[in-house]
């Protein structure tokens, strides 16, 4: 089988379409550091570690994907290693947010937005096949790791859920009015706690970093399906 050459522009074209980048406001979503080198090994990281150049070299990477590239010192960066960086698109489509891939994984039906920011959904709500509380928690643990925090009482049987990339009083109120049984977010913010107590809404906080790592693994899976022969390395 002949391998098709993959370039940074090919990856950007694919991700722009898959992550709905044209619908987002101008921000860092796309090529961050250009390179014409063909790509066989792509590294994936949330943000650059202090030893990122050594990691790139040791893993024989041809290019790098970063969610938050801001701490990277480009003055020392190897000229032949291209970088893709997706910030808002990653947060909005790959974490605990309006995430169609996550909805598919849970066989969620009737998916509609919950909350909005600048006309774009902050999260999604819908109905999943009825499952016992422990089975649902097991799904969360498998994909997100140990949860950071829970609040409220989880019902014995769970069907109506929401995944939202934020939490505040208004969002808790909207979820409660929509008969949501479990609200999953990244971090449990202080202003929401009184509303949670008042409404009795059950909330699971996966942890901010855990939500991002989940997104990175989804990205690895999708790129692996879309680009035959592309080796993907989680840093």
mmCIF file of C-alpha atoms in Angstrom:
data_model
loop_
_atom_site.group_PDB
_atom_site.id
_atom_site.type_symbol
_atom_site.label_atom_id
_atom_site.label_comp_id
_atom_site.label_asym_id
_atom_site.label_seq_id
_atom_site.Cartn_x
_atom_site.Cartn_y
_atom_site.Cartn_z
ATOM 1 C CA UNK A 1 0.000 0.000 0.000
ATOM 2 C CA UNK A 2 1.396 3.362 -1.001
ATOM 3 C CA UNK A 3 1.355 5.928 1.804
ATOM 4 C CA UNK A 4 -0.100 9.321 0.921
ATOM 5 C CA UNK A 5 2.069 12.247 1.971
ATOM 6 C CA UNK A 6 0.495 14.298 4.771
ATOM 7 C CA UNK A 7 1.310 17.966 5.307
ATOM 8 C CA UNK A 8 0.423 20.530 7.959
ATOM 9 C CA UNK A 9 -2.066 22.156 5.583
ATOM 10 C CA UNK A 10 -3.916 18.831 5.166
ATOM 11 C CA UNK A 11 -4.322 18.531 8.921
ATOM 12 C CA UNK A 12 -5.485 22.134 9.219
ATOM 13 C CA UNK A 13 -8.046 21.690 6.416
ATOM 14 C CA UNK A 14 -9.459 18.588 8.116
ATOM 15 C CA UNK A 15 -9.583 20.106 11.607
ATOM 16 C CA UNK A 16 -11.108 23.368 10.394
ATOM 17 C CA UNK A 17 -14.010 21.408 8.930
ATOM 18 C CA UNK A 18 -14.412 18.873 11.775
ATOM 19 C CA UNK A 19 -14.205 21.477 14.558
ATOM 20 C CA UNK A 20 -16.410 24.066 12.784
ATOM 21 C CA UNK A 21 -13.666 26.706 12.971
ATOM 22 C CA UNK A 22 -15.287 29.058 10.390
ATOM 23 C CA UNK A 23 -18.190 29.581 12.833
ATOM 24 C CA UNK A 24 -15.874 30.727 15.646
ATOM 25 C CA UNK A 25 -14.545 34.237 16.273
ATOM 26 C CA UNK A 26 -10.964 34.912 15.117
ATOM 27 C CA UNK A 27 -8.635 33.206 17.573
ATOM 28 C CA UNK A 28 -5.805 30.706 17.523
ATOM 29 C CA UNK A 29 -7.234 27.773 15.587
ATOM 30 C CA UNK A 30 -4.924 26.410 12.891
ATOM 31 C CA UNK A 31 -1.276 26.539 11.849
ATOM 32 C CA UNK A 32 0.766 28.219 14.583
ATOM 33 C CA UNK A 33 4.261 27.589 13.174
ATOM 34 C CA UNK A 34 4.467 26.697 9.460
ATOM 35 C CA UNK A 35 6.504 23.887 7.930
ATOM 36 C CA UNK A 36 6.587 22.249 4.497
ATOM 37 C CA UNK A 37 7.847 18.950 5.891
ATOM 38 C CA UNK A 38 5.739 15.837 5.270
ATOM 39 C CA UNK A 39 4.316 14.383 8.478
ATOM 40 C CA UNK A 40 4.491 10.764 9.593
ATOM 41 C CA UNK A 41 4.661 11.299 13.367
ATOM 42 C CA UNK A 42 2.505 13.953 15.046
ATOM 43 C CA UNK A 43 2.818 14.765 18.739
ATOM 44 C CA UNK A 44 -0.246 15.821 20.759
ATOM 45 C CA UNK A 45 -0.058 17.885 23.954
ATOM 46 C CA UNK A 46 -2.260 20.225 25.968
ATOM 47 C CA UNK A 47 0.573 22.727 26.377
ATOM 48 C CA UNK A 48 4.363 22.696 25.952
ATOM 49 C CA UNK A 49 6.406 21.312 28.827
ATOM 50 C CA UNK A 50 9.750 22.977 29.690
ATOM 51 C CA UNK A 51 11.442 20.031 27.919
ATOM 52 C CA UNK A 52 9.243 20.121 24.809
ATOM 53 C CA UNK A 53 12.124 20.415 22.293
ATOM 54 C CA UNK A 54 13.837 17.356 23.795
ATOM 55 C CA UNK A 55 10.515 15.446 23.747
ATOM 56 C CA UNK A 56 9.986 16.329 20.082
ATOM 57 C CA UNK A 57 13.492 15.130 19.229
ATOM 58 C CA UNK A 58 13.337 11.909 21.283
ATOM 59 C CA UNK A 59 9.956 10.985 19.782
ATOM 60 C CA UNK A 60 11.182 11.762 16.228
ATOM 61 C CA UNK A 61 8.179 14.018 15.621
ATOM 62 C CA UNK A 62 7.561 15.791 12.318
ATOM 63 C CA UNK A 63 4.960 18.180 13.761
ATOM 64 C CA UNK A 64 3.159 19.037 16.980
ATOM 65 C CA UNK A 65 -0.434 19.756 18.038
ATOM 66 C CA UNK A 66 -0.944 22.050 21.043
ATOM 67 C CA UNK A 67 -4.146 23.171 22.723
ATOM 68 C CA UNK A 68 -2.509 26.094 24.535
ATOM 69 C CA UNK A 69 0.690 27.159 22.716
ATOM 70 C CA UNK A 70 1.218 30.477 24.503
ATOM 71 C CA UNK A 71 4.181 29.422 26.690
ATOM 72 C CA UNK A 72 6.201 28.109 23.760
ATOM 73 C CA UNK A 73 9.408 30.017 23.011
ATOM 74 C CA UNK A 74 9.403 30.104 19.200
ATOM 75 C CA UNK A 75 12.810 31.807 19.024
ATOM 76 C CA UNK A 76 14.404 28.455 19.936
ATOM 77 C CA UNK A 77 11.970 26.252 18.029
ATOM 78 C CA UNK A 78 13.385 23.880 15.327
ATOM 79 C CA UNK A 79 12.579 25.475 11.954
ATOM 80 C CA UNK A 80 11.443 22.191 10.324
ATOM 81 C CA UNK A 81 8.861 21.180 12.995
ATOM 82 C CA UNK A 82 5.419 22.592 12.209
ATOM 83 C CA UNK A 83 2.859 23.353 14.918
ATOM 84 C CA UNK A 84 -0.947 23.254 14.882
ATOM 85 C CA UNK A 85 -2.731 24.982 17.759
ATOM 86 C CA UNK A 86 -6.473 24.921 18.388
ATOM 87 C CA UNK A 87 -7.698 26.743 21.465
ATOM 88 C CA UNK A 88 -11.389 27.760 21.408
ATOM 89 C CA UNK A 89 -12.373 25.120 18.825
ATOM 90 C CA UNK A 90 -10.834 22.386 20.985
ATOM 91 C CA UNK A 91 -12.636 23.623 24.124
ATOM 92 C CA UNK A 92 -15.980 23.999 22.386
ATOM 93 C CA UNK A 93 -16.069 20.726 20.435
ATOM 94 C CA UNK A 94 -13.858 18.175 22.214
ATOM 95 C CA UNK A 95 -14.312 18.544 25.977
ATOM 96 C CA UNK A 96 -17.353 18.593 28.315
ATOM 97 C CA UNK A 97 -19.189 20.910 25.961
ATOM 98 C CA UNK A 98 -21.343 20.739 22.837
ATOM 99 C CA UNK A 99 -19.421 17.648 21.778
ATOM 100 C CA UNK A 100 -21.094 15.542 19.053
ATOM 101 C CA UNK A 101 -18.530 12.735 19.450
ATOM 102 C CA UNK A 102 -19.293 12.427 23.159
ATOM 103 C CA UNK A 103 -23.031 12.448 22.410
ATOM 104 C CA UNK A 104 -22.511 9.554 19.982
ATOM 105 C CA UNK A 105 -20.461 7.614 22.546
ATOM 106 C CA UNK A 106 -23.381 7.862 24.993
ATOM 107 C CA UNK A 107 -26.046 7.242 22.315
ATOM 108 C CA UNK A 108 -27.586 10.555 23.370
ATOM 109 C CA UNK A 109 -30.850 11.486 21.651
ATOM 110 C CA UNK A 110 -32.650 14.814 21.308
ATOM 111 C CA UNK A 111 -29.403 16.733 21.709
ATOM 112 C CA UNK A 112 -29.957 20.481 22.090
ATOM 113 C CA UNK A 113 -27.722 23.276 23.371
ATOM 114 C CA UNK A 114 -27.638 24.305 27.019
ATOM 115 C CA UNK A 115 -26.378 27.815 27.667
ATOM 116 C CA UNK A 116 -24.692 30.088 25.163
ATOM 117 C CA UNK A 117 -21.847 32.553 24.836
ATOM 118 C CA UNK A 118 -21.734 35.010 21.936
ATOM 119 C CA UNK A 119 -24.442 32.996 20.170
ATOM 120 C CA UNK A 120 -22.599 29.655 20.442
ATOM 121 C CA UNK A 121 -23.624 26.770 22.735
ATOM 122 C CA UNK A 122 -21.711 26.291 25.983
ATOM 123 C CA UNK A 123 -22.933 22.731 26.286
ATOM 124 C CA UNK A 124 -25.479 20.116 25.319
ATOM 125 C CA UNK A 125 -28.348 18.293 26.955
ATOM 126 C CA UNK A 126 -30.170 15.171 25.881
ATOM 127 C CA UNK A 127 -31.495 11.747 26.805
ATOM 128 C CA UNK A 128 -29.310 8.640 27.077
ATOM 129 C CA UNK A 129 -30.505 5.021 27.363
ATOM 130 C CA UNK A 130 -31.517 4.499 31.015
ATOM 131 C CA UNK A 131 -28.606 3.240 33.085
ATOM 132 C CA UNK A 132 -27.813 2.649 36.712
ATOM 133 C CA UNK A 133 -25.896 5.370 38.542
ATOM 134 C CA UNK A 134 -22.813 3.169 38.987
ATOM 135 C CA UNK A 135 -22.710 2.313 35.274
ATOM 136 C CA UNK A 136 -22.838 5.996 34.342
ATOM 137 C CA UNK A 137 -20.106 6.825 36.858
ATOM 138 C CA UNK A 138 -18.035 3.995 35.400
ATOM 139 C CA UNK A 139 -18.336 5.560 31.930
ATOM 140 C CA UNK A 140 -17.124 8.887 33.358
ATOM 141 C CA UNK A 141 -14.212 7.206 35.176
ATOM 142 C CA UNK A 142 -13.135 5.214 32.117
ATOM 143 C CA UNK A 143 -13.037 8.277 29.850
ATOM 144 C CA UNK A 144 -12.137 11.075 32.258
ATOM 145 C CA UNK A 145 -10.383 9.345 35.133
ATOM 146 C CA UNK A 146 -11.209 9.956 38.784
ATOM 147 C CA UNK A 147 -13.728 12.774 39.115
ATOM 148 C CA UNK A 148 -12.588 15.940 40.876
ATOM 149 C CA UNK A 149 -15.814 16.618 42.756
ATOM 150 C CA UNK A 150 -19.504 15.794 42.909
ATOM 151 C CA UNK A 151 -22.408 17.750 44.404
ATOM 152 C CA UNK A 152 -26.052 16.929 44.963
ATOM 153 C CA UNK A 153 -27.544 13.439 44.933
ATOM 154 C CA UNK A 154 -27.151 11.310 41.822
ATOM 155 C CA UNK A 155 -30.404 9.453 41.036
ATOM 156 C CA UNK A 156 -30.418 5.645 40.971
ATOM 157 C CA UNK A 157 -31.385 5.634 37.274
ATOM 158 C CA UNK A 158 -29.939 8.236 34.919
ATOM 159 C CA UNK A 159 -31.433 9.301 31.583
ATOM 160 C CA UNK A 160 -31.360 13.087 31.190
ATOM 161 C CA UNK A 161 -27.845 14.526 31.220
ATOM 162 C CA UNK A 162 -26.028 17.722 30.317
ATOM 163 C CA UNK A 163 -22.368 18.316 29.464
ATOM 164 C CA UNK A 164 -21.471 21.982 29.786
ATOM 165 C CA UNK A 165 -18.130 23.764 29.621
ATOM 166 C CA UNK A 166 -19.120 26.184 32.389
ATOM 167 C CA UNK A 167 -21.297 26.339 35.478
ATOM 168 C CA UNK A 168 -23.061 29.278 37.109
ATOM 169 C CA UNK A 169 -26.370 30.060 38.766
ATOM 170 C CA UNK A 170 -28.243 30.658 35.500
ATOM 171 C CA UNK A 171 -26.979 27.415 33.927
ATOM 172 C CA UNK A 172 -27.865 25.379 37.026
ATOM 173 C CA UNK A 173 -31.334 26.938 37.005
ATOM 174 C CA UNK A 174 -31.812 26.183 33.294
ATOM 175 C CA UNK A 175 -30.706 22.566 33.783
ATOM 176 C CA UNK A 176 -33.037 22.090 36.757
ATOM 177 C CA UNK A 177 -35.974 23.548 34.823
ATOM 178 C CA UNK A 178 -35.171 21.164 31.958
ATOM 179 C CA UNK A 179 -35.354 18.189 34.360
ATOM 180 C CA UNK A 180 -31.688 17.373 33.878
ATOM 181 C CA UNK A 181 -30.684 14.613 36.307
ATOM 182 C CA UNK A 182 -26.896 14.962 36.062
ATOM 183 C CA UNK A 183 -24.876 18.011 34.992
ATOM 184 C CA UNK A 184 -21.269 17.263 33.981
ATOM 185 C CA UNK A 185 -18.710 20.061 33.784
ATOM 186 C CA UNK A 186 -14.970 20.597 34.135
ATOM 187 C CA UNK A 187 -14.757 22.524 37.405
ATOM 188 C CA UNK A 188 -17.325 23.317 40.055
ATOM 189 C CA UNK A 189 -17.310 27.091 40.424
ATOM 190 C CA UNK A 190 -18.204 28.793 43.696
ATOM 191 C CA UNK A 191 -21.077 31.011 42.390
ATOM 192 C CA UNK A 192 -22.990 27.879 41.337
ATOM 193 C CA UNK A 193 -22.968 26.116 44.718
ATOM 194 C CA UNK A 194 -25.960 27.899 46.257
ATOM 195 C CA UNK A 195 -28.020 27.226 43.135
ATOM 196 C CA UNK A 196 -27.026 23.540 43.275
ATOM 197 C CA UNK A 197 -28.183 23.341 46.917
ATOM 198 C CA UNK A 198 -31.411 25.159 46.111
ATOM 199 C CA UNK A 199 -32.357 23.052 43.074
ATOM 200 C CA UNK A 200 -30.926 19.708 44.227
ATOM 201 C CA UNK A 201 -29.260 19.252 40.829
ATOM 202 C CA UNK A 202 -26.599 16.512 40.779
ATOM 203 C CA UNK A 203 -23.280 17.769 39.397
ATOM 204 C CA UNK A 204 -20.106 15.918 38.420
ATOM 205 C CA UNK A 205 -16.890 17.902 37.918
ATOM 206 C CA UNK A 206 -14.380 15.888 35.902
ATOM 207 C CA UNK A 207 -11.513 18.304 36.545
ATOM 208 C CA UNK A 208 -10.362 20.860 33.982
ATOM 209 C CA UNK A 209 -7.256 18.964 32.910
ATOM 210 C CA UNK A 210 -9.104 15.635 32.752
ATOM 211 C CA UNK A 211 -11.632 17.186 30.373
ATOM 212 C CA UNK A 212 -8.782 18.451 28.172
ATOM 213 C CA UNK A 213 -7.022 15.076 28.155
ATOM 214 C CA UNK A 214 -10.295 13.443 27.126
ATOM 215 C CA UNK A 215 -10.420 15.886 24.202
ATOM 216 C CA UNK A 216 -6.843 15.079 23.251
ATOM 217 C CA UNK A 217 -7.633 11.351 23.143
ATOM 218 C CA UNK A 218 -10.721 12.005 20.990
ATOM 219 C CA UNK A 219 -8.513 14.032 18.662
ATOM 220 C CA UNK A 220 -5.947 11.237 18.430
ATOM 221 C CA UNK A 221 -8.669 8.724 17.566
ATOM 222 C CA UNK A 222 -10.251 10.952 14.904
ATOM 223 C CA UNK A 223 -6.942 11.860 13.223
ATOM 224 C CA UNK A 224 -5.939 8.192 13.236
ATOM 225 C CA UNK A 225 -9.160 7.325 11.393
ATOM 226 C CA UNK A 226 -8.861 10.209 8.930
ATOM 227 C CA UNK A 227 -5.169 9.895 7.989
ATOM 228 C CA UNK A 228 -3.974 6.410 7.153
ATOM 229 C CA UNK A 229 -0.416 5.788 8.302
ATOM 230 C CA UNK A 230 -0.197 8.852 10.557
ATOM 231 C CA UNK A 231 1.474 7.948 13.862
ATOM 232 C CA UNK A 232 0.088 9.907 16.823
ATOM 233 C CA UNK A 233 2.067 10.345 20.030
ATOM 234 C CA UNK A 234 0.489 11.664 23.253
ATOM 235 C CA UNK A 235 3.131 13.722 25.036
#
